[in-house]
Tab-separated table of C-alpha atoms in Angstrom:
chain	number	residue	atom	x	y	z
A	7	UNK	CA	8.203	-2.551	2.536
A	8	UNK	CA	8.387	-0.646	-0.743
A	9	UNK	CA	10.274	-2.011	-3.739
A	10	UNK	CA	12.213	-0.178	-6.413
A	11	UNK	CA	13.876	-1.203	-9.663
A	12	UNK	CA	17.340	0.183	-10.520
A	13	UNK	CA	18.594	0.226	-14.119
A	14	UNK	CA	21.350	1.755	-16.185
A	15	UNK	CA	20.107	3.949	-19.038
A	16	UNK	CA	21.704	1.878	-21.795
A	17	UNK	CA	20.226	2.363	-25.253
A	18	UNK	CA	17.639	1.766	-26.417
A	19	UNK	CA	15.728	3.909	-23.948
A	20	UNK	CA	12.557	2.074	-24.962
A	21	UNK	CA	13.837	-1.017	-23.141
A	22	UNK	CA	14.394	0.967	-19.936
A	23	UNK	CA	10.822	2.265	-20.192
A	24	UNK	CA	9.503	-1.242	-20.883
A	25	UNK	CA	11.240	-2.726	-17.851
A	26	UNK	CA	9.911	0.063	-15.634
A	27	UNK	CA	6.378	-0.575	-16.888
A	28	UNK	CA	6.869	-4.257	-16.127
A	29	UNK	CA	8.098	-3.375	-12.643
A	30	UNK	CA	5.029	-1.275	-11.880
A	31	UNK	CA	2.746	-4.108	-13.022
A	32	UNK	CA	4.599	-6.364	-10.581
A	33	UNK	CA	4.141	-4.152	-7.549
A	34	UNK	CA	7.291	-2.019	-7.625
A	35	UNK	CA	6.632	1.559	-6.538
A	36	UNK	CA	9.951	3.218	-7.450
A	37	UNK	CA	11.988	3.358	-10.649
A	38	UNK	CA	15.631	4.364	-10.258
A	39	UNK	CA	18.464	4.788	-12.752
A	40	UNK	CA	22.188	5.461	-12.675
A	41	UNK	CA	23.215	9.034	-13.560
A	42	UNK	CA	26.574	9.261	-15.323
A	43	UNK	CA	26.428	11.390	-18.456
A	44	UNK	CA	29.462	9.911	-20.211
A	45	UNK	CA	28.655	6.246	-19.589
A	46	UNK	CA	24.900	6.156	-20.240
A	47	UNK	CA	22.064	8.064	-21.856
A	48	UNK	CA	20.536	11.118	-20.184
A	49	UNK	CA	18.195	9.818	-17.451
A	50	UNK	CA	15.960	12.854	-17.061
A	51	UNK	CA	14.846	12.616	-20.679
A	52	UNK	CA	13.985	8.971	-20.092
A	53	UNK	CA	12.158	9.751	-16.819
A	54	UNK	CA	9.643	11.766	-18.807
A	55	UNK	CA	8.830	8.688	-20.884
A	56	UNK	CA	8.696	6.407	-17.834
A	57	UNK	CA	6.296	8.753	-16.071
A	58	UNK	CA	4.128	9.078	-19.177
A	59	UNK	CA	3.891	5.301	-19.496
A	60	UNK	CA	3.197	4.457	-15.834
A	61	UNK	CA	0.468	5.466	-13.432
A	62	UNK	CA	2.019	5.767	-9.975
A	63	UNK	CA	5.724	4.953	-10.249
A	64	UNK	CA	8.054	7.432	-8.539
A	65	UNK	CA	11.298	7.954	-10.454
A	66	UNK	CA	14.735	9.377	-9.722
A	67	UNK	CA	18.496	8.947	-9.976
A	68	UNK	CA	20.504	6.541	-7.860
A	69	UNK	CA	22.370	8.793	-7.670
A	70	UNK	CA	22.994	12.249	-9.102
A	71	UNK	CA	25.641	14.551	-7.642
A	72	UNK	CA	26.274	18.291	-7.111
A	73	UNK	CA	29.124	18.526	-9.612
A	74	UNK	CA	27.934	17.524	-13.070
A	75	UNK	CA	24.720	19.582	-13.120
A	76	UNK	CA	24.063	23.167	-12.044
A	77	UNK	CA	21.877	23.035	-8.952
A	78	UNK	CA	19.142	25.309	-10.298
A	79	UNK	CA	18.998	23.189	-13.470
A	80	UNK	CA	18.620	20.012	-11.404
A	81	UNK	CA	15.855	21.594	-9.339
A	82	UNK	CA	14.030	22.958	-12.387
A	83	UNK	CA	14.209	19.595	-14.141
A	84	UNK	CA	12.665	17.768	-11.196
A	85	UNK	CA	10.049	20.494	-10.770
A	86	UNK	CA	9.087	20.311	-14.448
A	87	UNK	CA	8.573	16.546	-14.241
A	88	UNK	CA	6.525	17.013	-11.082
A	89	UNK	CA	4.392	19.702	-12.707
A	90	UNK	CA	3.754	17.417	-15.684
A	91	UNK	CA	3.127	14.185	-13.791
A	92	UNK	CA	2.139	15.097	-10.238
A	93	UNK	CA	5.056	15.033	-7.762
A	94	UNK	CA	6.316	11.588	-8.733
A	95	UNK	CA	10.058	12.181	-8.440
A	96	UNK	CA	12.717	11.648	-5.786
A	97	UNK	CA	16.268	12.993	-5.873
A	98	UNK	CA	18.889	10.440	-4.905
A	99	UNK	CA	22.186	12.281	-4.457
A	100	UNK	CA	25.753	11.514	-3.443
A	101	UNK	CA	29.323	12.767	-3.823
A	102	UNK	CA	29.612	11.332	-7.340
A	103	UNK	CA	31.674	8.293	-8.310
A	104	UNK	CA	31.504	7.294	-11.962
A	105	UNK	CA	29.965	10.579	-13.133
A	106	UNK	CA	32.813	12.643	-11.701
A	107	UNK	CA	35.767	10.290	-12.160
A	108	UNK	CA	34.997	9.431	-15.792
A	109	UNK	CA	34.984	13.172	-16.526
A	110	UNK	CA	38.388	13.514	-14.867
A	111	UNK	CA	37.164	15.159	-11.675
A	112	UNK	CA	37.230	14.174	-8.026
A	113	UNK	CA	34.006	13.382	-6.154
A	114	UNK	CA	32.386	16.347	-4.446
A	115	UNK	CA	33.160	17.235	-0.850
A	116	UNK	CA	30.623	16.453	1.839
A	117	UNK	CA	30.254	20.186	2.509
A	118	UNK	CA	29.232	20.741	-1.110
A	119	UNK	CA	26.892	17.747	-0.992
A	120	UNK	CA	25.179	19.053	2.129
A	121	UNK	CA	24.740	22.531	0.668
A	122	UNK	CA	23.384	21.151	-2.607
A	123	UNK	CA	20.894	18.951	-0.770
A	124	UNK	CA	19.273	21.981	0.845
A	125	UNK	CA	19.444	24.190	-2.240
A	126	UNK	CA	18.019	21.662	-4.715
A	127	UNK	CA	15.148	20.771	-2.384
A	128	UNK	CA	14.313	24.412	-1.638
A	129	UNK	CA	14.390	25.483	-5.278
A	130	UNK	CA	12.375	22.465	-6.496
A	131	UNK	CA	9.707	23.164	-3.884
A	132	UNK	CA	9.440	26.848	-4.842
A	133	UNK	CA	11.489	28.425	-2.052
A	134	UNK	CA	14.340	30.876	-2.402
A	135	UNK	CA	17.881	29.580	-1.965
A	136	UNK	CA	21.395	30.932	-2.325
A	137	UNK	CA	23.183	29.718	-5.456
A	138	UNK	CA	26.815	30.802	-5.577
A	139	UNK	CA	25.951	33.502	-3.055
A	140	UNK	CA	23.026	34.896	-5.060
A	141	UNK	CA	19.379	34.457	-3.987
A	142	UNK	CA	17.444	32.446	-6.558
A	143	UNK	CA	13.810	31.351	-6.720
A	144	UNK	CA	11.996	29.536	-9.535
A	145	UNK	CA	8.792	31.595	-9.828
A	146	UNK	CA	6.530	29.193	-11.710
A	147	UNK	CA	6.634	26.346	-9.182
A	148	UNK	CA	3.363	25.686	-7.358
A	149	UNK	CA	2.921	22.934	-4.744
A	150	UNK	CA	6.232	21.333	-5.654
A	151	UNK	CA	7.604	18.479	-3.593
A	152	UNK	CA	11.038	16.860	-3.879
A	153	UNK	CA	12.323	14.388	-1.266
A	154	UNK	CA	16.134	14.264	-1.345
A	155	UNK	CA	17.695	10.931	-0.363
A	156	UNK	CA	21.429	10.801	0.281
A	157	UNK	CA	23.748	7.882	-0.466
A	158	UNK	CA	26.383	7.328	2.222
A	159	UNK	CA	28.844	4.814	3.711
A	160	UNK	CA	31.394	6.599	5.924
A	161	UNK	CA	30.767	8.120	9.370
A	162	UNK	CA	30.778	11.760	8.238
A	163	UNK	CA	28.506	11.053	5.276
A	164	UNK	CA	26.128	9.018	7.447
A	165	UNK	CA	25.976	11.892	9.937
A	166	UNK	CA	25.274	14.341	7.103
A	167	UNK	CA	22.430	12.160	5.825
A	168	UNK	CA	20.922	12.095	9.296
A	169	UNK	CA	21.087	15.883	9.595
A	170	UNK	CA	19.845	16.886	6.167
A	171	UNK	CA	18.346	14.120	4.008
A	172	UNK	CA	14.758	12.970	3.689
A	173	UNK	CA	16.029	9.471	2.982
A	174	UNK	CA	19.202	7.406	3.303
A	175	UNK	CA	20.400	5.163	0.459
A	176	UNK	CA	22.666	2.279	1.445
A	177	UNK	CA	24.089	0.422	-1.524
A	178	UNK	CA	24.549	-3.032	0.002
A	179	UNK	CA	22.253	-5.553	1.684
A	180	UNK	CA	24.446	-6.953	4.454
A	181	UNK	CA	22.319	-7.051	7.639
A	182	UNK	CA	25.253	-6.379	10.003
A	183	UNK	CA	26.396	-3.300	8.091
A	184	UNK	CA	22.813	-2.159	7.515
A	185	UNK	CA	22.134	-2.185	11.258
A	186	UNK	CA	25.340	-0.242	11.972
A	187	UNK	CA	24.716	2.392	9.307
A	188	UNK	CA	21.002	2.890	9.953
A	189	UNK	CA	21.805	3.469	13.618
A	190	UNK	CA	24.450	6.058	12.694
A	191	UNK	CA	21.988	7.949	10.463
A	192	UNK	CA	19.194	7.881	13.013
A	193	UNK	CA	21.483	8.902	15.885
A	194	UNK	CA	22.610	11.888	13.811
A	195	UNK	CA	19.013	12.812	12.988
A	196	UNK	CA	18.094	12.734	16.666
A	197	UNK	CA	21.118	14.863	17.603
A	198	UNK	CA	19.992	17.403	14.994
A	199	UNK	CA	16.542	17.612	16.588
A	200	UNK	CA	14.832	15.603	13.877
A	201	UNK	CA	12.530	12.612	14.226
A	202	UNK	CA	14.816	9.671	13.344
A	203	UNK	CA	11.850	7.764	11.932
A	204	UNK	CA	11.283	10.573	9.414
A	205	UNK	CA	14.394	9.506	7.473
A	206	UNK	CA	13.360	6.874	4.904
A	207	UNK	CA	15.860	3.998	4.659
A	208	UNK	CA	16.470	2.466	1.235
A	209	UNK	CA	18.765	-0.545	0.778
A	210	UNK	CA	19.872	-1.028	-2.840
A	211	UNK	CA	21.567	-4.199	-4.093
A	212	UNK	CA	21.480	-6.746	-6.923
A	213	UNK	CA	19.037	-9.624	-6.647
A	214	UNK	CA	19.169	-12.852	-8.620
A	215	UNK	CA	16.602	-15.608	-8.048
A	216	UNK	CA	18.096	-19.014	-8.823
A	217	UNK	CA	19.125	-22.321	-7.278
A	218	UNK	CA	22.409	-22.043	-9.208
A	219	UNK	CA	24.378	-19.952	-6.703
A	220	UNK	CA	27.603	-20.065	-8.701
A	221	UNK	CA	25.949	-18.468	-11.721
A	222	UNK	CA	24.047	-15.959	-9.585
A	223	UNK	CA	27.277	-14.879	-7.914
A	224	UNK	CA	29.037	-14.321	-11.233
A	225	UNK	CA	26.129	-12.215	-12.470
A	226	UNK	CA	26.308	-10.003	-9.372
A	227	UNK	CA	30.024	-9.944	-8.499
A	228	UNK	CA	30.325	-6.538	-10.203
A	229	UNK	CA	28.500	-5.005	-7.255
A	230	UNK	CA	31.316	-5.764	-4.838
A	231	UNK	CA	33.643	-3.890	-7.163
A	232	UNK	CA	31.335	-0.891	-7.326
A	233	UNK	CA	31.023	-0.755	-3.539
A	234	UNK	CA	34.789	-1.238	-3.350
A	235	UNK	CA	35.322	2.156	-5.014
A	236	UNK	CA	33.605	3.867	-2.097
A	237	UNK	CA	35.292	1.642	0.464
A	238	UNK	CA	38.718	2.501	-0.971
A	239	UNK	CA	37.894	6.184	-0.451
A	240	UNK	CA	36.960	5.470	3.167
A	241	UNK	CA	40.188	3.565	3.808
A	242	UNK	CA	42.266	6.379	2.332
A	243	UNK	CA	40.432	8.903	4.487
A	244	UNK	CA	40.079	7.072	7.801
A	245	UNK	CA	42.623	4.258	7.648
A	246	UNK	CA	42.011	0.527	7.525
A	247	UNK	CA	41.889	0.002	11.295
A	248	UNK	CA	40.536	3.345	12.459
A	249	UNK	CA	37.513	1.911	14.214
A	250	UNK	CA	35.394	4.530	12.457
A	251	UNK	CA	34.439	2.159	9.625
A	252	UNK	CA	33.612	-1.522	10.308
A	253	UNK	CA	36.306	-3.959	9.172
A	254	UNK	CA	33.431	-6.090	7.874
A	255	UNK	CA	33.193	-3.452	5.149
A	256	UNK	CA	36.867	-2.639	4.521
A	257	UNK	CA	38.733	-5.952	4.749
A	258	UNK	CA	37.785	-7.346	1.346
A	259	UNK	CA	39.381	-4.588	-0.767
A	260	UNK	CA	42.980	-5.576	0.117
A	261	UNK	CA	43.303	-7.348	-3.239
A	262	UNK	CA	41.830	-4.463	-5.228
A	263	UNK	CA	44.166	-3.369	-8.042
A	264	UNK	CA	42.172	-0.573	-9.671
A	265	UNK	CA	38.925	-0.129	-11.508
A	266	UNK	CA	37.853	0.242	-15.150
A	267	UNK	CA	34.685	2.346	-15.414
A	268	UNK	CA	33.959	1.098	-18.924
A	269	UNK	CA	32.551	-2.032	-17.226
A	270	UNK	CA	30.900	-0.176	-14.330
A	271	UNK	CA	27.805	-1.924	-13.001
A	272	UNK	CA	27.947	-4.766	-15.515
A	273	UNK	CA	28.053	-8.535	-15.143
A	274	UNK	CA	31.449	-9.924	-16.045
A	275	UNK	CA	33.325	-6.789	-14.955
A	276	UNK	CA	37.025	-7.840	-15.008
A	277	UNK	CA	37.853	-5.284	-12.294
A	278	UNK	CA	36.000	-7.346	-9.681
A	279	UNK	CA	38.128	-10.500	-9.545
A	280	UNK	CA	39.179	-9.513	-6.012
A	281	UNK	CA	35.593	-9.781	-4.704
A	282	UNK	CA	35.144	-13.092	-2.824
A	283	UNK	CA	31.976	-15.183	-2.842
A	284	UNK	CA	31.343	-14.270	0.791
A	285	UNK	CA	31.038	-10.574	-0.075
A	286	UNK	CA	28.713	-11.280	-3.001
A	287	UNK	CA	26.495	-13.368	-0.720
A	288	UNK	CA	26.476	-10.726	2.018
A	289	UNK	CA	25.983	-7.668	-0.165
A	290	UNK	CA	23.420	-9.135	-2.609
A	291	UNK	CA	20.237	-11.206	-2.528
A	292	UNK	CA	20.832	-14.600	-4.120
A	293	UNK	CA	19.272	-18.051	-4.160
A	294	UNK	CA	15.693	-19.293	-4.305
A	295	UNK	CA	12.748	-16.990	-3.662
A	296	UNK	CA	12.497	-18.160	-0.047
A	297	UNK	CA	16.031	-16.912	0.661
A	298	UNK	CA	15.140	-13.484	-0.712
A	299	UNK	CA	12.017	-13.307	1.438
A	300	UNK	CA	13.969	-14.280	4.554
A	301	UNK	CA	16.674	-11.653	4.024
A	302	UNK	CA	14.192	-8.921	3.116
A	303	UNK	CA	12.201	-9.582	6.268
A	304	UNK	CA	15.409	-9.333	8.287
A	305	UNK	CA	16.261	-6.015	6.636
A	306	UNK	CA	12.779	-4.712	7.321
A	307	UNK	CA	13.227	-5.556	11.010
A	308	UNK	CA	16.362	-3.394	10.968
A	309	UNK	CA	14.325	-0.403	9.797
A	310	UNK	CA	14.629	-0.679	6.021
A	311	UNK	CA	11.642	0.945	4.278
A	312	UNK	CA	12.524	0.119	0.669
A	313	UNK	CA	14.542	-2.478	-1.182
A	314	UNK	CA	15.781	-1.165	-4.541
A	315	UNK	CA	16.730	-4.038	-6.823
A	316	UNK	CA	19.714	-3.611	-9.135
A	317	UNK	CA	18.648	-5.521	-12.244
A	318	UNK	CA	21.837	-5.548	-14.312
A	319	UNK	CA	22.296	-9.199	-15.228
A	320	UNK	CA	21.053	-11.857	-17.645
A	321	UNK	CA	17.641	-12.430	-16.037
A	322	UNK	CA	16.059	-8.983	-15.907
A	323	UNK	CA	12.474	-9.829	-16.819
A	324	UNK	CA	12.472	-13.091	-14.861
A	325	UNK	CA	13.691	-11.326	-11.722
A	326	UNK	CA	11.028	-8.619	-11.963
A	327	UNK	CA	8.298	-11.201	-12.537
A	328	UNK	CA	9.443	-13.515	-9.737
A	329	UNK	CA	9.580	-10.624	-7.305
A	330	UNK	CA	6.082	-9.586	-8.332
A	331	UNK	CA	4.613	-13.082	-8.149
A	332	UNK	CA	6.382	-14.624	-5.170
A	333	UNK	CA	8.615	-12.281	-3.204
A	334	UNK	CA	6.883	-8.899	-2.810
A	335	UNK	CA	3.560	-10.492	-1.746
A	336	UNK	CA	5.341	-12.798	0.733
A	337	UNK	CA	7.370	-9.992	2.302
A	338	UNK	CA	4.338	-7.729	2.672
A	339	UNK	CA	1.820	-10.371	3.736
């Protein structure tokens, strides 16, 4: 199993770079960041510094979207980094939550997401693609490579990921829901004539190594609120008891009263009081190192290829070091 580190690009950028260097030293192979231009610093500028200060780390957004950046600009930016540092980027992409809503816009449609997935990949790898109906090709790209991994929760998005994406990003670590969603993606891939095993599966969630479960939960409760934004969209689209989305995912948002993006992805987020301990335990990795190893092995058995660790809490360095010393070696032994 591969491991990735996920950070917000809070200033100073030097700290983001330092944590990514620490992650690579500890056996992490991927470095991910949020991408929301109003809330945090520009990630692609910081990727250049991360790549320059690491040897093999692959970097990318978790996740960008088709609405806040022109597609040819996104492709050219990835291709430039790849030309400079040797094809060490990955494009995580989704409909857009914080990036779109904070700017006063709705998340992108799935049709737009699917089109952008193809166009960005084609352009970044040097092929011609239609942009707003006009054929475009970036002429200087040679031997470019850009895997595009799609974030998804709902049935239509999962099906789209199976048809088009090189990888599937699932932002929760509940084994029951992981099994259900991985199956949906792989069934869609097979129906589209693709090899289901060719779709890389990445589970992303907070991890906090501690015997103090109460404190660990409070440091990671924000994640249930973040996931709740997407779940609320699913409920509004499909209904609470549609059968198209597992009630194990939708039931907990009944007490949700709204969401303040100024605290997005941060410990102590006051918009997450509705998230019960059970959801935090299911969606995150908490407890002693042995509990992390056990859950990661279970996820791997369900077809998960990478665990991407959200490291937004009060024990960033300690978590990276403990994973490198005790957890990554145990999982991959």
